[in-house]
C-alpha cells in the first residue's frame, strides 16, 4: 500500500525552514530530494515538525484575524499568546450563522485582493445567503491540494472527467482541473450529470480513466447502462460534496470494476479538506492548511479519543477570510489506530451524518439520511429518493418518493425497498408507523449539489 501523497507534501511545507508565509511562492512539489529526506524521518519527528508549524501558523492566523477582521477584533482581544496546540481550546468558536450575519466582517484584505466570492444557498431560516471570500493565494493553495490529493489514484496521462461545476474561474471544477494539470493528468470539464446517456458517451469517447462527482450522480451513471453498452475505462472514482453511502460505493465498483475514494471538504475549508489514501478507511487532512478538531457539541470540549463529535477547523494559511474554530455541523471521529499506509498524518472518519440530520420519529427513535441511503441504494434499480417524515397523533408517517430506472420492475423494487425499510431498526421499532412508497421514473429531487436530507412535513 502506498503512503498518502499528502505526507511528503505536508512534510515539505512544514520542514524546519519555518512556517510558510503567504508571500512564499516556492512550489511545494519541486524538490524531490528534500521531500524524500523529510519522509525518511521517523513518524514522531514528522508529527512534531508538523505541530510546531501548526502552532506558528495558528499564532499568525490569530494575529491576522485580530488585527484585520472586524468580526474577530473583539473576541480575540484578550486571548493570551498561543504557545501550544492546547491553547486552541481558549479561542472562540465561529458558526455558520456568524458568517451568514455579516460575511464581510471576516475579510482581512482589501476588496481588490479578493479573487473569488462564493455565495451559498441559504439553508437556514433567515434567508440570508452565506458568502465566502478568497484571494489568489487562497485559491492557489486549494489547487495545490487538489493536485496532490488526486495523485493518490491519478497519474500522468490519466484522463479525468470532472462531473462538478467548472465553467466559472475559481469554481471547484476549475481549481480541480488546474491541480490535475500540475500532476500531468488531463482534466475534462463536464459539469454535473444531467443526462446520464450523454455523460457516458462523453466518458467513452474521451476514454476517461478517472471520474470525480457526486454520489447520486455517479450511481445514476452506472445504473442506467444498457446491457452490452461500452463501459468507460475508469479505474478510480472520487466522490465528494455529500456523504458517501457504502451501498453506492459497492454499486459503482461492482458495475465498473473500479475503486471509489472519498473526499471531504466544503466551501469554508477552501473546497478541499481531506481525502482517502489507498486504505480508504477515513480522510487524511490538509493539516498544513487546516487545523481540525472533533468536539463534544454540547460542551465544546474535545471529544474523548475515538468518540464521535462535531468536526471543527481553523484555517492556518487563509488570507482573505480566515476562520477560527469553525463549526461544520458534520459528525465524525478520529481513527486512533495507525493507518496501514504508514502516514504520520491523522485520520478522520468518513462523515456520514450532520448534527441537524437525524429526524425524531417520537419515542426516542431517530431516522437518518445515511440509514436510509444504505438500505435503499442497496436495491438495484433505485437511482435516488426523497423522504418526508410527518409526526401525528396516530404515529409517524414516513413517505419516500423513489426514482427508479426505466427498465426496473416497479413491483420488485417496491417489495425489496419495503423489506429493507421495515428491517431498519428505528422503523421496525416505531409503533403505528405508516410507510408510503411512491415509485416514479421522474427525478424526485432537484438537480442541485446540495446535501440530501430528510424533510419534515
Ligand atoms: Zn493512510
PDB file of C-alpha atoms in Angstrom, residues 38-306:
ATOM      1  CA  UNK A  38      11.518  14.628   5.054  1.00  0.00           C
ATOM      2  CA  UNK A  39       9.581  11.396   4.633  1.00  0.00           C
ATOM      3  CA  UNK A  40      12.510   9.245   5.735  1.00  0.00           C
ATOM      4  CA  UNK A  41      12.403  10.880   9.158  1.00  0.00           C
ATOM      5  CA  UNK A  42      10.694   8.812  11.843  1.00  0.00           C
ATOM      6  CA  UNK A  43       6.967   9.329  12.108  1.00  0.00           C
ATOM      7  CA  UNK A  44       7.089  11.026  15.538  1.00  0.00           C
ATOM      8  CA  UNK A  45       9.642  13.588  14.285  1.00  0.00           C
ATOM      9  CA  UNK A  46       7.459  14.343  11.267  1.00  0.00           C
ATOM     10  CA  UNK A  47       4.489  14.766  13.593  1.00  0.00           C
ATOM     11  CA  UNK A  48       6.361  17.110  15.922  1.00  0.00           C
ATOM     12  CA  UNK A  49       7.656  19.205  12.985  1.00  0.00           C
ATOM     13  CA  UNK A  50       4.068  19.493  11.755  1.00  0.00           C
ATOM     14  CA  UNK A  51       2.800  20.509  15.182  1.00  0.00           C
ATOM     15  CA  UNK A  52       5.475  23.205  15.628  1.00  0.00           C
ATOM     16  CA  UNK A  53       4.477  24.541  12.242  1.00  0.00           C
ATOM     17  CA  UNK A  54       0.785  24.451  13.182  1.00  0.00           C
ATOM     18  CA  UNK A  55       1.431  26.391  16.403  1.00  0.00           C
ATOM     19  CA  UNK A  56       3.352  29.076  14.487  1.00  0.00           C
ATOM     20  CA  UNK A  57       0.640  29.298  11.832  1.00  0.00           C
ATOM     21  CA  UNK A  58      -2.139  29.365  14.413  1.00  0.00           C
ATOM     22  CA  UNK A  59      -0.412  32.255  16.153  1.00  0.00           C
ATOM     23  CA  UNK A  60      -0.091  34.128  12.856  1.00  0.00           C
ATOM     24  CA  UNK A  61      -3.729  33.452  11.950  1.00  0.00           C
ATOM     25  CA  UNK A  62      -4.994  34.727  15.305  1.00  0.00           C
ATOM     26  CA  UNK A  63      -2.868  37.843  14.863  1.00  0.00           C
ATOM     27  CA  UNK A  64      -4.150  38.400  11.313  1.00  0.00           C
ATOM     28  CA  UNK A  65      -7.790  37.918  12.350  1.00  0.00           C
ATOM     29  CA  UNK A  66      -7.450  40.071  15.470  1.00  0.00           C
ATOM     30  CA  UNK A  67      -5.867  42.995  13.644  1.00  0.00           C
ATOM     31  CA  UNK A  68      -7.616  42.827  10.261  1.00  0.00           C
ATOM     32  CA  UNK A  69     -11.113  41.402  10.669  1.00  0.00           C
ATOM     33  CA  UNK A  70     -13.990  43.320  12.232  1.00  0.00           C
ATOM     34  CA  UNK A  71     -15.605  40.107  13.451  1.00  0.00           C
ATOM     35  CA  UNK A  72     -12.632  38.753  15.392  1.00  0.00           C
ATOM     36  CA  UNK A  73     -11.221  42.029  16.770  1.00  0.00           C
ATOM     37  CA  UNK A  74     -13.194  41.898  19.990  1.00  0.00           C
ATOM     38  CA  UNK A  75     -13.417  38.139  20.751  1.00  0.00           C
ATOM     39  CA  UNK A  76      -9.661  37.745  20.171  1.00  0.00           C
ATOM     40  CA  UNK A  77      -8.637  40.930  22.002  1.00  0.00           C
ATOM     41  CA  UNK A  78      -7.832  39.311  25.338  1.00  0.00           C
ATOM     42  CA  UNK A  79      -6.573  35.969  24.102  1.00  0.00           C
ATOM     43  CA  UNK A  80      -3.166  35.078  25.563  1.00  0.00           C
ATOM     44  CA  UNK A  81      -0.302  34.242  23.243  1.00  0.00           C
ATOM     45  CA  UNK A  82      -0.524  30.835  21.560  1.00  0.00           C
ATOM     46  CA  UNK A  83       2.319  28.598  22.693  1.00  0.00           C
ATOM     47  CA  UNK A  84       0.847  25.135  22.216  1.00  0.00           C
ATOM     48  CA  UNK A  85      -1.964  23.429  20.330  1.00  0.00           C
ATOM     49  CA  UNK A  86      -3.826  23.086  23.643  1.00  0.00           C
ATOM     50  CA  UNK A  87      -4.261  26.873  23.540  1.00  0.00           C
ATOM     51  CA  UNK A  88      -6.708  26.334  20.701  1.00  0.00           C
ATOM     52  CA  UNK A  89      -9.342  25.495  23.307  1.00  0.00           C
ATOM     53  CA  UNK A  90      -9.168  29.065  24.607  1.00  0.00           C
ATOM     54  CA  UNK A  91     -10.219  30.512  21.255  1.00  0.00           C
ATOM     55  CA  UNK A  92     -13.873  31.261  20.496  1.00  0.00           C
ATOM     56  CA  UNK A  93     -15.907  29.190  18.037  1.00  0.00           C
ATOM     57  CA  UNK A  94     -17.202  30.568  14.748  1.00  0.00           C
ATOM     58  CA  UNK A  95     -20.582  29.392  13.461  1.00  0.00           C
ATOM     59  CA  UNK A  96     -22.243  29.373  10.060  1.00  0.00           C
ATOM     60  CA  UNK A  97     -24.712  31.916  11.494  1.00  0.00           C
ATOM     61  CA  UNK A  98     -21.814  34.277  12.310  1.00  0.00           C
ATOM     62  CA  UNK A  99     -20.669  34.106   8.692  1.00  0.00           C
ATOM     63  CA  UNK A 100     -24.193  34.482   7.356  1.00  0.00           C
ATOM     64  CA  UNK A 101     -24.899  37.511   9.558  1.00  0.00           C
ATOM     65  CA  UNK A 102     -22.032  39.628   8.205  1.00  0.00           C
ATOM     66  CA  UNK A 103     -19.587  37.847   5.891  1.00  0.00           C
ATOM     67  CA  UNK A 104     -17.590  40.988   5.094  1.00  0.00           C
ATOM     68  CA  UNK A 105     -16.743  41.381   8.779  1.00  0.00           C
ATOM     69  CA  UNK A 106     -14.403  38.366   8.387  1.00  0.00           C
ATOM     70  CA  UNK A 107     -12.458  39.710   5.431  1.00  0.00           C
ATOM     71  CA  UNK A 108      -8.822  40.614   6.201  1.00  0.00           C
ATOM     72  CA  UNK A 109      -7.714  42.057   2.840  1.00  0.00           C
ATOM     73  CA  UNK A 110      -8.822  44.923   0.637  1.00  0.00           C
ATOM     74  CA  UNK A 111     -11.695  44.258  -1.763  1.00  0.00           C
ATOM     75  CA  UNK A 112      -9.407  44.329  -4.808  1.00  0.00           C
ATOM     76  CA  UNK A 113      -7.356  41.456  -3.399  1.00  0.00           C
ATOM     77  CA  UNK A 114     -10.461  39.224  -3.424  1.00  0.00           C
ATOM     78  CA  UNK A 115     -10.268  36.930  -6.457  1.00  0.00           C
ATOM     79  CA  UNK A 116     -13.427  34.916  -5.848  1.00  0.00           C
ATOM     80  CA  UNK A 117     -16.650  35.297  -3.892  1.00  0.00           C
ATOM     81  CA  UNK A 118     -18.775  32.192  -3.333  1.00  0.00           C
ATOM     82  CA  UNK A 119     -22.412  32.701  -2.382  1.00  0.00           C
ATOM     83  CA  UNK A 120     -24.005  29.633  -0.836  1.00  0.00           C
ATOM     84  CA  UNK A 121     -27.732  28.966  -0.862  1.00  0.00           C
ATOM     85  CA  UNK A 122     -29.376  29.794   2.376  1.00  0.00           C
ATOM     86  CA  UNK A 123     -30.177  26.660   4.330  1.00  0.00           C
ATOM     87  CA  UNK A 124     -31.314  28.483   7.449  1.00  0.00           C
ATOM     88  CA  UNK A 125     -34.483  30.302   8.313  1.00  0.00           C
ATOM     89  CA  UNK A 126     -33.052  33.796   7.958  1.00  0.00           C
ATOM     90  CA  UNK A 127     -32.966  33.660   4.175  1.00  0.00           C
ATOM     91  CA  UNK A 128     -29.571  35.397   4.134  1.00  0.00           C
ATOM     92  CA  UNK A 129     -27.033  33.629   1.951  1.00  0.00           C
ATOM     93  CA  UNK A 130     -23.599  32.747   3.280  1.00  0.00           C
ATOM     94  CA  UNK A 131     -20.650  34.321   1.449  1.00  0.00           C
ATOM     95  CA  UNK A 132     -17.023  33.249   1.402  1.00  0.00           C
ATOM     96  CA  UNK A 133     -14.138  35.356   0.058  1.00  0.00           C
ATOM     97  CA  UNK A 134     -10.862  34.030  -1.338  1.00  0.00           C
ATOM     98  CA  UNK A 135      -7.651  35.641  -2.582  1.00  0.00           C
ATOM     99  CA  UNK A 136      -5.457  34.298  -5.405  1.00  0.00           C
ATOM    100  CA  UNK A 137      -3.134  32.772  -2.805  1.00  0.00           C
ATOM    101  CA  UNK A 138      -6.060  31.033  -1.092  1.00  0.00           C
ATOM    102  CA  UNK A 139      -7.081  29.531  -4.432  1.00  0.00           C
ATOM    103  CA  UNK A 140      -3.502  28.581  -5.187  1.00  0.00           C
ATOM    104  CA  UNK A 141      -3.321  26.501  -2.000  1.00  0.00           C
ATOM    105  CA  UNK A 142      -6.515  24.684  -2.990  1.00  0.00           C
ATOM    106  CA  UNK A 143      -5.191  23.930  -6.486  1.00  0.00           C
ATOM    107  CA  UNK A 144      -2.057  22.560  -4.879  1.00  0.00           C
ATOM    108  CA  UNK A 145      -4.071  20.302  -2.548  1.00  0.00           C
ATOM    109  CA  UNK A 146      -6.330  19.104  -5.356  1.00  0.00           C
ATOM    110  CA  UNK A 147      -3.342  18.043  -7.471  1.00  0.00           C
ATOM    111  CA  UNK A 148      -1.565  16.248  -4.640  1.00  0.00           C
ATOM    112  CA  UNK A 149      -4.771  14.666  -3.267  1.00  0.00           C
ATOM    113  CA  UNK A 150      -5.767  13.366  -6.705  1.00  0.00           C
ATOM    114  CA  UNK A 151      -2.307  11.834  -7.158  1.00  0.00           C
ATOM    115  CA  UNK A 152      -3.419   9.200  -4.594  1.00  0.00           C
ATOM    116  CA  UNK A 153      -5.048   7.407  -7.550  1.00  0.00           C
ATOM    117  CA  UNK A 154      -4.280   9.596 -10.570  1.00  0.00           C
ATOM    118  CA  UNK A 155      -1.028   9.644 -12.516  1.00  0.00           C
ATOM    119  CA  UNK A 156       0.418  11.455 -15.535  1.00  0.00           C
ATOM    120  CA  UNK A 157      -1.672  10.701 -18.615  1.00  0.00           C
ATOM    121  CA  UNK A 158      -4.836   9.826 -16.698  1.00  0.00           C
ATOM    122  CA  UNK A 159      -7.917  11.393 -18.264  1.00  0.00           C
ATOM    123  CA  UNK A 160     -10.155  12.807 -15.550  1.00  0.00           C
ATOM    124  CA  UNK A 161     -13.828  13.515 -16.210  1.00  0.00           C
ATOM    125  CA  UNK A 162     -14.916  16.267 -13.800  1.00  0.00           C
ATOM    126  CA  UNK A 163     -18.638  15.946 -13.036  1.00  0.00           C
ATOM    127  CA  UNK A 164     -18.708  19.099 -10.899  1.00  0.00           C
ATOM    128  CA  UNK A 165     -19.333  22.736 -11.921  1.00  0.00           C
ATOM    129  CA  UNK A 166     -16.206  24.035 -13.648  1.00  0.00           C
ATOM    130  CA  UNK A 167     -17.197  26.800 -16.038  1.00  0.00           C
ATOM    131  CA  UNK A 168     -16.595  29.750 -13.707  1.00  0.00           C
ATOM    132  CA  UNK A 169     -12.971  30.660 -12.973  1.00  0.00           C
ATOM    133  CA  UNK A 170     -12.255  29.663  -9.371  1.00  0.00           C
ATOM    134  CA  UNK A 171     -15.131  27.150  -9.230  1.00  0.00           C
ATOM    135  CA  UNK A 172     -14.449  23.717  -7.774  1.00  0.00           C
ATOM    136  CA  UNK A 173     -14.169  22.065 -11.202  1.00  0.00           C
ATOM    137  CA  UNK A 174     -11.883  24.824 -12.469  1.00  0.00           C
ATOM    138  CA  UNK A 175      -9.471  24.595  -9.498  1.00  0.00           C
ATOM    139  CA  UNK A 176      -9.521  20.792  -9.723  1.00  0.00           C
ATOM    140  CA  UNK A 177      -8.656  20.951 -13.438  1.00  0.00           C
ATOM    141  CA  UNK A 178      -5.688  23.234 -12.677  1.00  0.00           C
ATOM    142  CA  UNK A 179      -4.488  20.881  -9.935  1.00  0.00           C
ATOM    143  CA  UNK A 180      -4.728  17.898 -12.294  1.00  0.00           C
ATOM    144  CA  UNK A 181      -2.689  19.660 -14.978  1.00  0.00           C
ATOM    145  CA  UNK A 182       0.111  20.108 -12.442  1.00  0.00           C
ATOM    146  CA  UNK A 183       0.388  16.350 -11.915  1.00  0.00           C
ATOM    147  CA  UNK A 184       0.375  15.668 -15.666  1.00  0.00           C
ATOM    148  CA  UNK A 185      -3.207  14.395 -15.843  1.00  0.00           C
ATOM    149  CA  UNK A 186      -5.702  15.538 -18.468  1.00  0.00           C
ATOM    150  CA  UNK A 187      -8.789  17.237 -16.983  1.00  0.00           C
ATOM    151  CA  UNK A 188     -12.060  17.054 -18.919  1.00  0.00           C
ATOM    152  CA  UNK A 189     -14.535  19.585 -17.547  1.00  0.00           C
ATOM    153  CA  UNK A 190     -18.060  18.263 -17.926  1.00  0.00           C
ATOM    154  CA  UNK A 191     -20.213  19.594 -15.088  1.00  0.00           C
ATOM    155  CA  UNK A 192     -22.867  17.753 -13.040  1.00  0.00           C
ATOM    156  CA  UNK A 193     -24.605  14.771 -14.672  1.00  0.00           C
ATOM    157  CA  UNK A 194     -27.908  15.908 -16.203  1.00  0.00           C
ATOM    158  CA  UNK A 195     -28.343  13.280 -18.899  1.00  0.00           C
ATOM    159  CA  UNK A 196     -26.560  10.029 -17.956  1.00  0.00           C
ATOM    160  CA  UNK A 197     -26.637   8.672 -21.524  1.00  0.00           C
ATOM    161  CA  UNK A 198     -24.879  11.784 -22.835  1.00  0.00           C
ATOM    162  CA  UNK A 199     -22.347  11.790 -19.978  1.00  0.00           C
ATOM    163  CA  UNK A 200     -21.465   8.113 -20.549  1.00  0.00           C
ATOM    164  CA  UNK A 201     -20.988   8.833 -24.252  1.00  0.00           C
ATOM    165  CA  UNK A 202     -18.515  11.599 -23.340  1.00  0.00           C
ATOM    166  CA  UNK A 203     -16.748   9.274 -20.887  1.00  0.00           C
ATOM    167  CA  UNK A 204     -16.331   6.562 -23.539  1.00  0.00           C
ATOM    168  CA  UNK A 205     -15.343   8.982 -26.319  1.00  0.00           C
ATOM    169  CA  UNK A 206     -12.817  10.753 -24.078  1.00  0.00           C
ATOM    170  CA  UNK A 207     -11.564   7.424 -22.661  1.00  0.00           C
ATOM    171  CA  UNK A 208     -11.944   8.732 -19.111  1.00  0.00           C
ATOM    172  CA  UNK A 209      -9.850   6.743 -16.625  1.00  0.00           C
ATOM    173  CA  UNK A 210     -10.877   8.714 -13.518  1.00  0.00           C
ATOM    174  CA  UNK A 211     -14.160  10.426 -12.596  1.00  0.00           C
ATOM    175  CA  UNK A 212     -14.937  12.958  -9.893  1.00  0.00           C
ATOM    176  CA  UNK A 213     -18.523  13.663  -8.914  1.00  0.00           C
ATOM    177  CA  UNK A 214     -21.492  13.475  -6.567  1.00  0.00           C
ATOM    178  CA  UNK A 215     -22.591  10.033  -5.215  1.00  0.00           C
ATOM    179  CA  UNK A 216     -26.173  10.160  -6.568  1.00  0.00           C
ATOM    180  CA  UNK A 217     -24.933  11.355  -9.994  1.00  0.00           C
ATOM    181  CA  UNK A 218     -22.438   8.515 -10.280  1.00  0.00           C
ATOM    182  CA  UNK A 219     -24.918   5.846  -9.209  1.00  0.00           C
ATOM    183  CA  UNK A 220     -27.239   7.111 -11.929  1.00  0.00           C
ATOM    184  CA  UNK A 221     -24.428   6.721 -14.488  1.00  0.00           C
ATOM    185  CA  UNK A 222     -23.845   3.070 -13.623  1.00  0.00           C
ATOM    186  CA  UNK A 223     -27.463   2.001 -13.053  1.00  0.00           C
ATOM    187  CA  UNK A 224     -28.885   3.348 -16.302  1.00  0.00           C
ATOM    188  CA  UNK A 225     -26.413   1.477 -18.531  1.00  0.00           C
ATOM    189  CA  UNK A 226     -27.988  -0.723 -21.172  1.00  0.00           C
ATOM    190  CA  UNK A 227     -26.816  -4.354 -21.462  1.00  0.00           C
ATOM    191  CA  UNK A 228     -23.777  -4.553 -23.725  1.00  0.00           C
ATOM    192  CA  UNK A 229     -23.200  -0.796 -23.664  1.00  0.00           C
ATOM    193  CA  UNK A 230     -19.465   0.076 -23.732  1.00  0.00           C
ATOM    194  CA  UNK A 231     -18.040   0.740 -20.245  1.00  0.00           C
ATOM    195  CA  UNK A 232     -15.693   3.725 -19.903  1.00  0.00           C
ATOM    196  CA  UNK A 233     -12.136   2.600 -18.958  1.00  0.00           C
ATOM    197  CA  UNK A 234     -12.429   4.067 -15.449  1.00  0.00           C
ATOM    198  CA  UNK A 235     -10.078   2.738 -12.768  1.00  0.00           C
ATOM    199  CA  UNK A 236     -10.874   5.244  -9.996  1.00  0.00           C
ATOM    200  CA  UNK A 237     -13.789   7.411  -8.920  1.00  0.00           C
ATOM    201  CA  UNK A 238     -13.690  10.200  -6.343  1.00  0.00           C
ATOM    202  CA  UNK A 239     -16.973  11.058  -4.645  1.00  0.00           C
ATOM    203  CA  UNK A 240     -17.476  14.400  -2.941  1.00  0.00           C
ATOM    204  CA  UNK A 241     -19.940  17.104  -1.772  1.00  0.00           C
ATOM    205  CA  UNK A 242     -22.270  14.813   0.230  1.00  0.00           C
ATOM    206  CA  UNK A 243     -21.751  11.803   2.478  1.00  0.00           C
ATOM    207  CA  UNK A 244     -20.909   8.666   0.527  1.00  0.00           C
ATOM    208  CA  UNK A 245     -23.150   5.640   1.165  1.00  0.00           C
ATOM    209  CA  UNK A 246     -21.259   2.338   1.072  1.00  0.00           C
ATOM    210  CA  UNK A 247     -24.174   0.963  -0.964  1.00  0.00           C
ATOM    211  CA  UNK A 248     -23.308   3.451  -3.738  1.00  0.00           C
ATOM    212  CA  UNK A 249     -19.602   2.619  -3.496  1.00  0.00           C
ATOM    213  CA  UNK A 250     -20.447  -1.081  -3.985  1.00  0.00           C
ATOM    214  CA  UNK A 251     -22.802  -0.329  -6.890  1.00  0.00           C
ATOM    215  CA  UNK A 252     -20.152   1.706  -8.763  1.00  0.00           C
ATOM    216  CA  UNK A 253     -17.269  -0.666  -8.022  1.00  0.00           C
ATOM    217  CA  UNK A 254     -19.366  -3.699  -8.941  1.00  0.00           C
ATOM    218  CA  UNK A 255     -20.527  -2.237 -12.242  1.00  0.00           C
ATOM    219  CA  UNK A 256     -17.249  -0.778 -13.456  1.00  0.00           C
ATOM    220  CA  UNK A 257     -14.560  -2.765 -11.634  1.00  0.00           C
ATOM    221  CA  UNK A 258     -13.018   0.470 -10.354  1.00  0.00           C
ATOM    222  CA  UNK A 259     -12.032   1.781  -6.912  1.00  0.00           C
ATOM    223  CA  UNK A 260     -14.075   4.507  -5.224  1.00  0.00           C
ATOM    224  CA  UNK A 261     -12.430   7.117  -2.979  1.00  0.00           C
ATOM    225  CA  UNK A 262     -13.959   9.734  -0.669  1.00  0.00           C
ATOM    226  CA  UNK A 263     -13.155  13.421  -0.451  1.00  0.00           C
ATOM    227  CA  UNK A 264     -14.161  15.714   2.427  1.00  0.00           C
ATOM    228  CA  UNK A 265     -14.409  19.435   2.007  1.00  0.00           C
ATOM    229  CA  UNK A 266     -16.741  22.399   1.836  1.00  0.00           C
ATOM    230  CA  UNK A 267     -16.508  25.938   0.560  1.00  0.00           C
ATOM    231  CA  UNK A 268     -15.443  27.073   4.038  1.00  0.00           C
ATOM    232  CA  UNK A 269     -12.406  24.744   4.062  1.00  0.00           C
ATOM    233  CA  UNK A 270     -11.406  26.273   0.717  1.00  0.00           C
ATOM    234  CA  UNK A 271     -13.270  23.463  -1.124  1.00  0.00           C
ATOM    235  CA  UNK A 272     -10.601  20.851  -0.433  1.00  0.00           C
ATOM    236  CA  UNK A 273     -10.343  19.407   3.059  1.00  0.00           C
ATOM    237  CA  UNK A 274      -9.120  15.839   3.122  1.00  0.00           C
ATOM    238  CA  UNK A 275      -9.041  12.662   1.068  1.00  0.00           C
ATOM    239  CA  UNK A 276      -8.813   8.886   1.437  1.00  0.00           C
ATOM    240  CA  UNK A 277      -5.493   7.120   0.964  1.00  0.00           C
ATOM    241  CA  UNK A 278      -5.375   3.643  -0.578  1.00  0.00           C
ATOM    242  CA  UNK A 279      -6.585   2.206   2.744  1.00  0.00           C
ATOM    243  CA  UNK A 280      -9.876   4.122   2.252  1.00  0.00           C
ATOM    244  CA  UNK A 281     -10.825   3.985   5.913  1.00  0.00           C
ATOM    245  CA  UNK A 282     -11.034   7.741   6.522  1.00  0.00           C
ATOM    246  CA  UNK A 283      -9.649  11.043   5.318  1.00  0.00           C
ATOM    247  CA  UNK A 284      -6.099  12.284   5.690  1.00  0.00           C
ATOM    248  CA  UNK A 285      -6.377  16.037   6.001  1.00  0.00           C
ATOM    249  CA  UNK A 286      -4.733  19.199   4.673  1.00  0.00           C
ATOM    250  CA  UNK A 287      -3.008  19.547   8.011  1.00  0.00           C
ATOM    251  CA  UNK A 288      -0.633  22.305   6.884  1.00  0.00           C
ATOM    252  CA  UNK A 289      -3.576  24.481   5.826  1.00  0.00           C
ATOM    253  CA  UNK A 290      -6.325  23.401   8.205  1.00  0.00           C
ATOM    254  CA  UNK A 291      -6.244  22.503  11.887  1.00  0.00           C
ATOM    255  CA  UNK A 292      -9.070  20.097  12.643  1.00  0.00           C
ATOM    256  CA  UNK A 293     -10.706  19.247  15.963  1.00  0.00           C
ATOM    257  CA  UNK A 294     -13.522  16.911  16.971  1.00  0.00           C
ATOM    258  CA  UNK A 295     -15.537  18.386  19.849  1.00  0.00           C
ATOM    259  CA  UNK A 296     -18.461  17.414  22.029  1.00  0.00           C
ATOM    260  CA  UNK A 297     -21.108  19.731  20.540  1.00  0.00           C
ATOM    261  CA  UNK A 298     -22.827  20.141  23.903  1.00  0.00           C
ATOM    262  CA  UNK A 299     -19.791  21.200  25.960  1.00  0.00           C
ATOM    263  CA  UNK A 300     -17.411  22.487  23.278  1.00  0.00           C
ATOM    264  CA  UNK A 301     -14.631  20.382  24.838  1.00  0.00           C
ATOM    265  CA  UNK A 302     -12.572  17.898  22.799  1.00  0.00           C
ATOM    266  CA  UNK A 303     -14.431  14.625  22.234  1.00  0.00           C
ATOM    267  CA  UNK A 304     -12.886  11.660  24.062  1.00  0.00           C
ATOM    268  CA  UNK A 305     -10.375   9.751  21.891  1.00  0.00           C
ATOM    269  CA  UNK A 306     -12.227   7.853  19.179  1.00  0.00           C
TER     270      UNK A 306
END
